[in-house]
mmCIF file of C-alpha atoms in Angstrom:
data_model
loop_
_atom_site.group_PDB
_atom_site.id
_atom_site.type_symbol
_atom_site.label_atom_id
_atom_site.label_comp_id
_atom_site.label_asym_id
_atom_site.label_seq_id
_atom_site.Cartn_x
_atom_site.Cartn_y
_atom_site.Cartn_z
ATOM 1 C CA ALA J 37 -10.735 -22.582 7.222
ATOM 2 C CA LEU J 38 -7.938 -20.429 8.013
ATOM 3 C CA PHE J 39 -7.107 -21.743 11.509
ATOM 4 C CA PHE J 40 -5.926 -24.658 10.034
ATOM 5 C CA TYR J 41 -4.435 -22.978 6.656
ATOM 6 C CA LEU J 42 -2.041 -20.753 9.567
ATOM 7 C CA LEU J 43 -1.506 -23.927 12.193
ATOM 8 C CA ASP J 44 1.698 -25.009 10.423
ATOM 9 C CA LYS J 45 2.960 -21.882 8.766
ATOM 10 C CA MET J 46 3.187 -18.907 11.515
ATOM 11 C CA GLU J 47 2.523 -17.872 14.731
ATOM 12 C CA PHE J 48 -0.817 -16.642 15.736
ATOM 13 C CA ASP J 49 -3.880 -15.423 18.014
ATOM 14 C CA LEU J 50 -7.131 -15.786 17.916
ATOM 15 C CA ALA J 51 -9.999 -12.601 18.015
ATOM 16 C CA ILE J 52 -13.771 -13.382 17.211
ATOM 17 C CA VAL J 53 -16.340 -11.443 16.878
ATOM 18 C CA ASN J 54 -20.057 -12.812 18.113
ATOM 19 C CA TYR J 55 -22.669 -9.789 16.739
ATOM 20 C CA HIS J 56 -25.367 -12.444 17.767
ATOM 21 C CA THR J 57 -27.406 -12.506 14.529
ATOM 22 C CA ARG J 58 -27.382 -16.469 14.034
ATOM 23 C CA GLU J 59 -28.191 -19.112 15.953
ATOM 24 C CA THR J 60 -24.857 -21.089 15.786
ATOM 25 C CA SER J 61 -22.973 -17.475 16.609
ATOM 26 C CA ASP J 62 -22.469 -18.663 20.416
ATOM 27 C CA LEU J 63 -21.241 -22.759 19.416
ATOM 28 C CA GLU J 64 -18.554 -20.766 16.871
ATOM 29 C CA VAL J 65 -17.361 -18.586 19.809
ATOM 30 C CA GLU J 66 -17.397 -22.009 22.171
ATOM 31 C CA TYR J 67 -15.612 -23.680 18.987
ATOM 32 C CA ALA J 68 -12.965 -21.022 19.072
ATOM 33 C CA LYS J 69 -11.961 -21.309 22.382
ATOM 34 C CA LYS J 70 -11.537 -25.037 22.383
ATOM 35 C CA LEU J 71 -9.009 -24.510 18.907
ATOM 36 C CA ALA J 72 -7.599 -21.534 21.234
ATOM 37 C CA LYS J 73 -7.183 -23.966 23.688
ATOM 38 C CA LYS J 74 -5.706 -26.932 22.253
ATOM 39 C CA TYR J 75 -3.357 -25.408 20.490
ATOM 40 C CA ASN J 76 -2.133 -23.028 22.758
ATOM 41 C CA LYS J 77 -3.462 -19.836 20.992
ATOM 42 C CA LYS J 78 -4.269 -16.478 23.123
ATOM 43 C CA ILE J 79 -7.986 -15.771 22.391
ATOM 44 C CA PHE J 80 -10.414 -12.116 21.864
ATOM 45 C CA ILE J 81 -14.134 -12.348 22.495
ATOM 46 C CA LYS J 82 -16.102 -9.460 21.503
ATOM 47 C CA ASP J 83 -19.196 -8.987 21.618
ATOM 48 C CA CYS J 84 -21.004 -6.865 19.100
ATOM 49 C CA PHE J 85 -24.873 -6.067 20.093
ATOM 50 C CA LEU J 86 -25.525 -3.785 17.002
ATOM 51 C CA LYS J 87 -29.764 -2.541 17.503
ATOM 52 C CA LYS J 88 -29.628 -3.093 13.475
ATOM 53 C CA PHE J 89 -27.497 -4.828 11.658
ATOM 54 C CA SER J 90 -25.688 -3.017 9.289
ATOM 55 C CA GLU J 91 -21.996 -4.676 6.859
ATOM 56 C CA LYS J 92 -21.216 -1.310 8.154
ATOM 57 C CA LYS J 93 -21.862 -0.744 11.995
ATOM 58 C CA ALA J 94 -20.438 -5.444 11.960
ATOM 59 C CA ARG J 95 -16.733 -3.395 9.868
ATOM 60 C CA GLU J 96 -16.386 -0.115 12.492
ATOM 61 C CA CYS J 97 -17.237 -2.911 15.336
ATOM 62 C CA ARG J 98 -14.987 -5.340 14.644
ATOM 63 C CA TYR J 99 -12.034 -2.804 13.430
ATOM 64 C CA LYS J 100 -11.536 -1.344 16.747
ATOM 65 C CA PHE J 101 -11.979 -3.998 18.575
ATOM 66 C CA PHE J 102 -9.201 -5.248 16.187
ATOM 67 C CA GLU J 103 -6.914 -2.547 16.431
ATOM 68 C CA GLU J 104 -7.290 -1.847 20.336
ATOM 69 C CA ILE J 105 -6.454 -6.096 20.530
ATOM 70 C CA ILE J 106 -2.963 -4.798 17.995
ATOM 71 C CA LYS J 107 -2.126 -2.173 19.893
ATOM 72 C CA GLN J 108 -2.404 -3.052 23.181
ATOM 73 C CA GLN J 109 -0.591 -6.970 22.584
ATOM 74 C CA ASN J 110 2.135 -5.151 19.658
ATOM 75 C CA TYR J 111 1.057 -7.432 16.942
ATOM 76 C CA ASN J 112 1.505 -6.001 13.748
ATOM 77 C CA THR J 113 -0.484 -7.957 11.232
ATOM 78 C CA LEU J 114 -3.867 -8.002 11.032
ATOM 79 C CA ILE J 115 -4.749 -11.378 9.488
ATOM 80 C CA LEU J 116 -8.327 -11.896 8.001
ATOM 81 C CA ALA J 117 -10.245 -15.001 6.378
ATOM 82 C CA HIS J 118 -11.097 -12.627 3.426
ATOM 83 C CA GLN J 119 -11.954 -14.342 0.120
ATOM 84 C CA LEU J 120 -12.881 -14.033 -3.441
ATOM 85 C CA ASN J 121 -16.425 -14.114 -2.853
ATOM 86 C CA ASP J 122 -16.339 -11.376 -0.010
ATOM 87 C CA ARG J 123 -14.038 -9.581 -2.709
ATOM 88 C CA PHE J 124 -16.887 -9.559 -5.400
ATOM 89 C CA GLU J 125 -19.780 -8.652 -2.622
ATOM 90 C CA TRP J 126 -17.755 -5.733 -1.611
ATOM 91 C CA PHE J 127 -17.684 -5.207 -5.607
ATOM 92 C CA LEU J 128 -21.939 -5.025 -5.673
ATOM 93 C CA MET J 129 -22.130 -3.307 -2.823
ATOM 94 C CA GLN J 130 -20.351 -0.667 -3.588
ATOM 95 C CA LEU J 131 -21.227 -0.039 -7.058
ATOM 96 C CA SER J 132 -24.942 -0.307 -6.029
ATOM 97 C CA LYS J 133 -23.811 2.443 -4.071
ATOM 98 C CA GLY J 134 -22.418 5.227 -7.293
ATOM 99 C CA ALA J 135 -18.696 4.507 -5.885
ATOM 100 C CA GLY J 136 -15.870 4.688 -8.049
ATOM 101 C CA LEU J 137 -12.761 3.202 -8.691
ATOM 102 C CA LYS J 138 -11.026 3.173 -5.322
ATOM 103 C CA GLU J 139 -14.246 1.582 -3.450
ATOM 104 C CA LEU J 140 -15.146 -1.339 -6.389
ATOM 105 C CA ILE J 141 -11.664 -2.422 -6.087
ATOM 106 C CA GLY J 142 -11.460 -2.313 -2.060
ATOM 107 C CA MET J 143 -10.528 -4.803 -0.514
ATOM 108 C CA GLU J 144 -6.595 -5.522 -1.535
ATOM 109 C CA LYS J 145 -4.853 -8.414 -0.386
ATOM 110 C CA GLU J 146 -2.045 -7.005 1.535
ATOM 111 C CA GLU J 147 -2.839 -3.557 3.036
ATOM 112 C CA LYS J 148 -0.746 -0.973 4.901
ATOM 113 C CA ARG J 149 -2.336 0.075 7.714
ATOM 114 C CA GLU J 150 -0.671 3.106 10.285
ATOM 115 C CA PHE J 151 -0.244 0.460 12.642
ATOM 116 C CA TYR J 152 -0.251 -2.306 11.365
ATOM 117 C CA LYS J 153 -0.555 -3.880 8.222
ATOM 118 C CA ILE J 154 -3.480 -6.712 7.078
ATOM 119 C CA TYR J 155 -3.264 -9.622 4.994
ATOM 120 C CA ARG J 156 -5.502 -12.364 3.064
ATOM 121 C CA PRO J 157 -4.044 -15.365 2.308
ATOM 122 C CA PHE J 158 -7.330 -16.681 0.987
ATOM 123 C CA TYR J 159 -8.067 -13.181 -1.968
ATOM 124 C CA ASN J 160 -7.840 -15.762 -4.562
ATOM 125 C CA ILE J 161 -9.935 -18.356 -3.461
ATOM 126 C CA SER J 162 -13.211 -18.798 -3.825
ATOM 127 C CA ARG J 163 -15.892 -20.304 -1.078
ATOM 128 C CA ASP J 164 -16.450 -23.206 -2.685
ATOM 129 C CA GLU J 165 -12.487 -23.954 -3.239
ATOM 130 C CA ILE J 166 -11.811 -23.744 0.333
ATOM 131 C CA ILE J 167 -15.129 -25.880 1.301
ATOM 132 C CA GLU J 168 -14.758 -28.728 -2.008
ATOM 133 C CA TYR J 169 -10.454 -28.519 0.232
ATOM 134 C CA PHE J 170 -11.875 -29.895 3.122
ATOM 135 C CA ASP J 171 -14.369 -33.313 1.638
ATOM 136 C CA PHE J 172 -13.809 -36.534 3.368
ATOM 137 C CA ASP J 173 -11.620 -37.926 1.305
ATOM 138 C CA ASN J 174 -8.679 -35.053 -0.351
ATOM 139 C CA MET J 175 -8.799 -34.529 3.962
ATOM 140 C CA VAL J 176 -8.074 -38.293 4.233
ATOM 141 C CA ALA J 177 -5.651 -38.509 1.723
ATOM 142 C CA ASN J 178 -3.861 -34.973 1.863
ATOM 143 C CA GLU J 179 -4.610 -33.954 5.697
ATOM 144 C CA ARG J 180 -5.056 -37.389 7.701
ATOM 145 C CA ASP J 181 -3.977 -35.204 10.988
ATOM 146 C CA PHE J 182 -6.372 -33.336 11.402
ATOM 147 C CA CYS J 183 -8.738 -35.912 12.351
ATOM 148 C CA PRO J 184 -8.612 -39.520 14.704
ATOM 149 C CA LEU J 185 -10.869 -40.629 12.175
ATOM 150 C CA TYR J 186 -8.949 -40.616 8.778
ATOM 151 C CA GLU J 187 -6.247 -42.208 10.128
ATOM 152 C CA LYS J 188 -8.619 -45.089 10.173
ATOM 153 C CA ASN J 189 -10.818 -44.102 7.073
ATOM 154 C CA LYS J 190 -13.923 -43.605 8.797
ATOM 155 C CA LYS J 191 -16.555 -41.093 8.559
ATOM 156 C CA CYS J 192 -17.666 -39.547 11.254
ATOM 157 C CA HIS J 193 -22.012 -39.729 9.786
ATOM 158 C CA ASP J 194 -22.560 -41.682 6.857
ATOM 159 C CA ILE J 195 -23.790 -39.585 4.184
ATOM 160 C CA LYS J 196 -21.569 -40.151 0.457
ATOM 161 C CA LYS J 197 -20.268 -37.287 0.137
ATOM 162 C CA LEU J 198 -18.267 -35.567 3.615
ATOM 163 C CA ASN J 199 -16.982 -32.518 3.631
ATOM 164 C CA CYS J 200 -15.407 -32.495 7.180
ATOM 165 C CA TYR J 201 -15.381 -28.568 6.919
ATOM 166 C CA LEU J 202 -19.456 -28.027 7.204
ATOM 167 C CA CYS J 203 -20.016 -31.290 9.750
ATOM 168 C CA ALA J 204 -17.955 -29.394 12.767
ATOM 169 C CA CYS J 205 -17.950 -32.802 13.955
ATOM 170 C CA PRO J 206 -16.663 -33.406 17.740
ATOM 171 C CA HIS J 207 -14.249 -35.363 16.237
ATOM 172 C CA PHE J 208 -12.521 -32.900 13.515
ATOM 173 C CA ARG J 209 -9.155 -31.812 14.742
ATOM 174 C CA PHE J 210 -10.176 -32.157 18.616
ATOM 175 C CA ASP J 211 -9.779 -35.697 19.991
ATOM 176 C CA ASP J 212 -13.130 -38.031 20.581
ATOM 177 C CA GLY J 213 -13.979 -36.027 24.301
ATOM 178 C CA GLY J 214 -14.122 -31.764 21.912
ATOM 179 C CA ILE J 215 -11.224 -31.568 22.743
#
């Protein structure tokens, strides 16, 4: 969702971390590669194998990777897809640890780091709102160029309440060849 939100708003490149913890993680990396190729973006990929997965270790791996890219490429902003549900999860995680107010609040829409800033455009938007935006009827009405099928008001699947974000159809923002 973040990719398509940013597409017409600013220049950006992609960075993706594969923790290999979900069956779909390799497919997500392949999809990101296709997006990068189609839209002429640089893509940076990190495989992060953790002996025992923890959010803290994953975050450390992810931010170390992002900061290496920022330095190497001379970027000044890291744009993240955190949304309202992520903020709530963070709050509950910190609360369960007995954290103080600073840690409870933790995530901000914009943060200044040592040599870059973090920006979270979905900061006040829930996961459900993001997913709902990709409802087939909304996409046909408001985002006709996202998919070649929208112009024909044609669905790729015969589902009454089709959601294009969850569908992951090869037509979505690609031609029939998947690129």
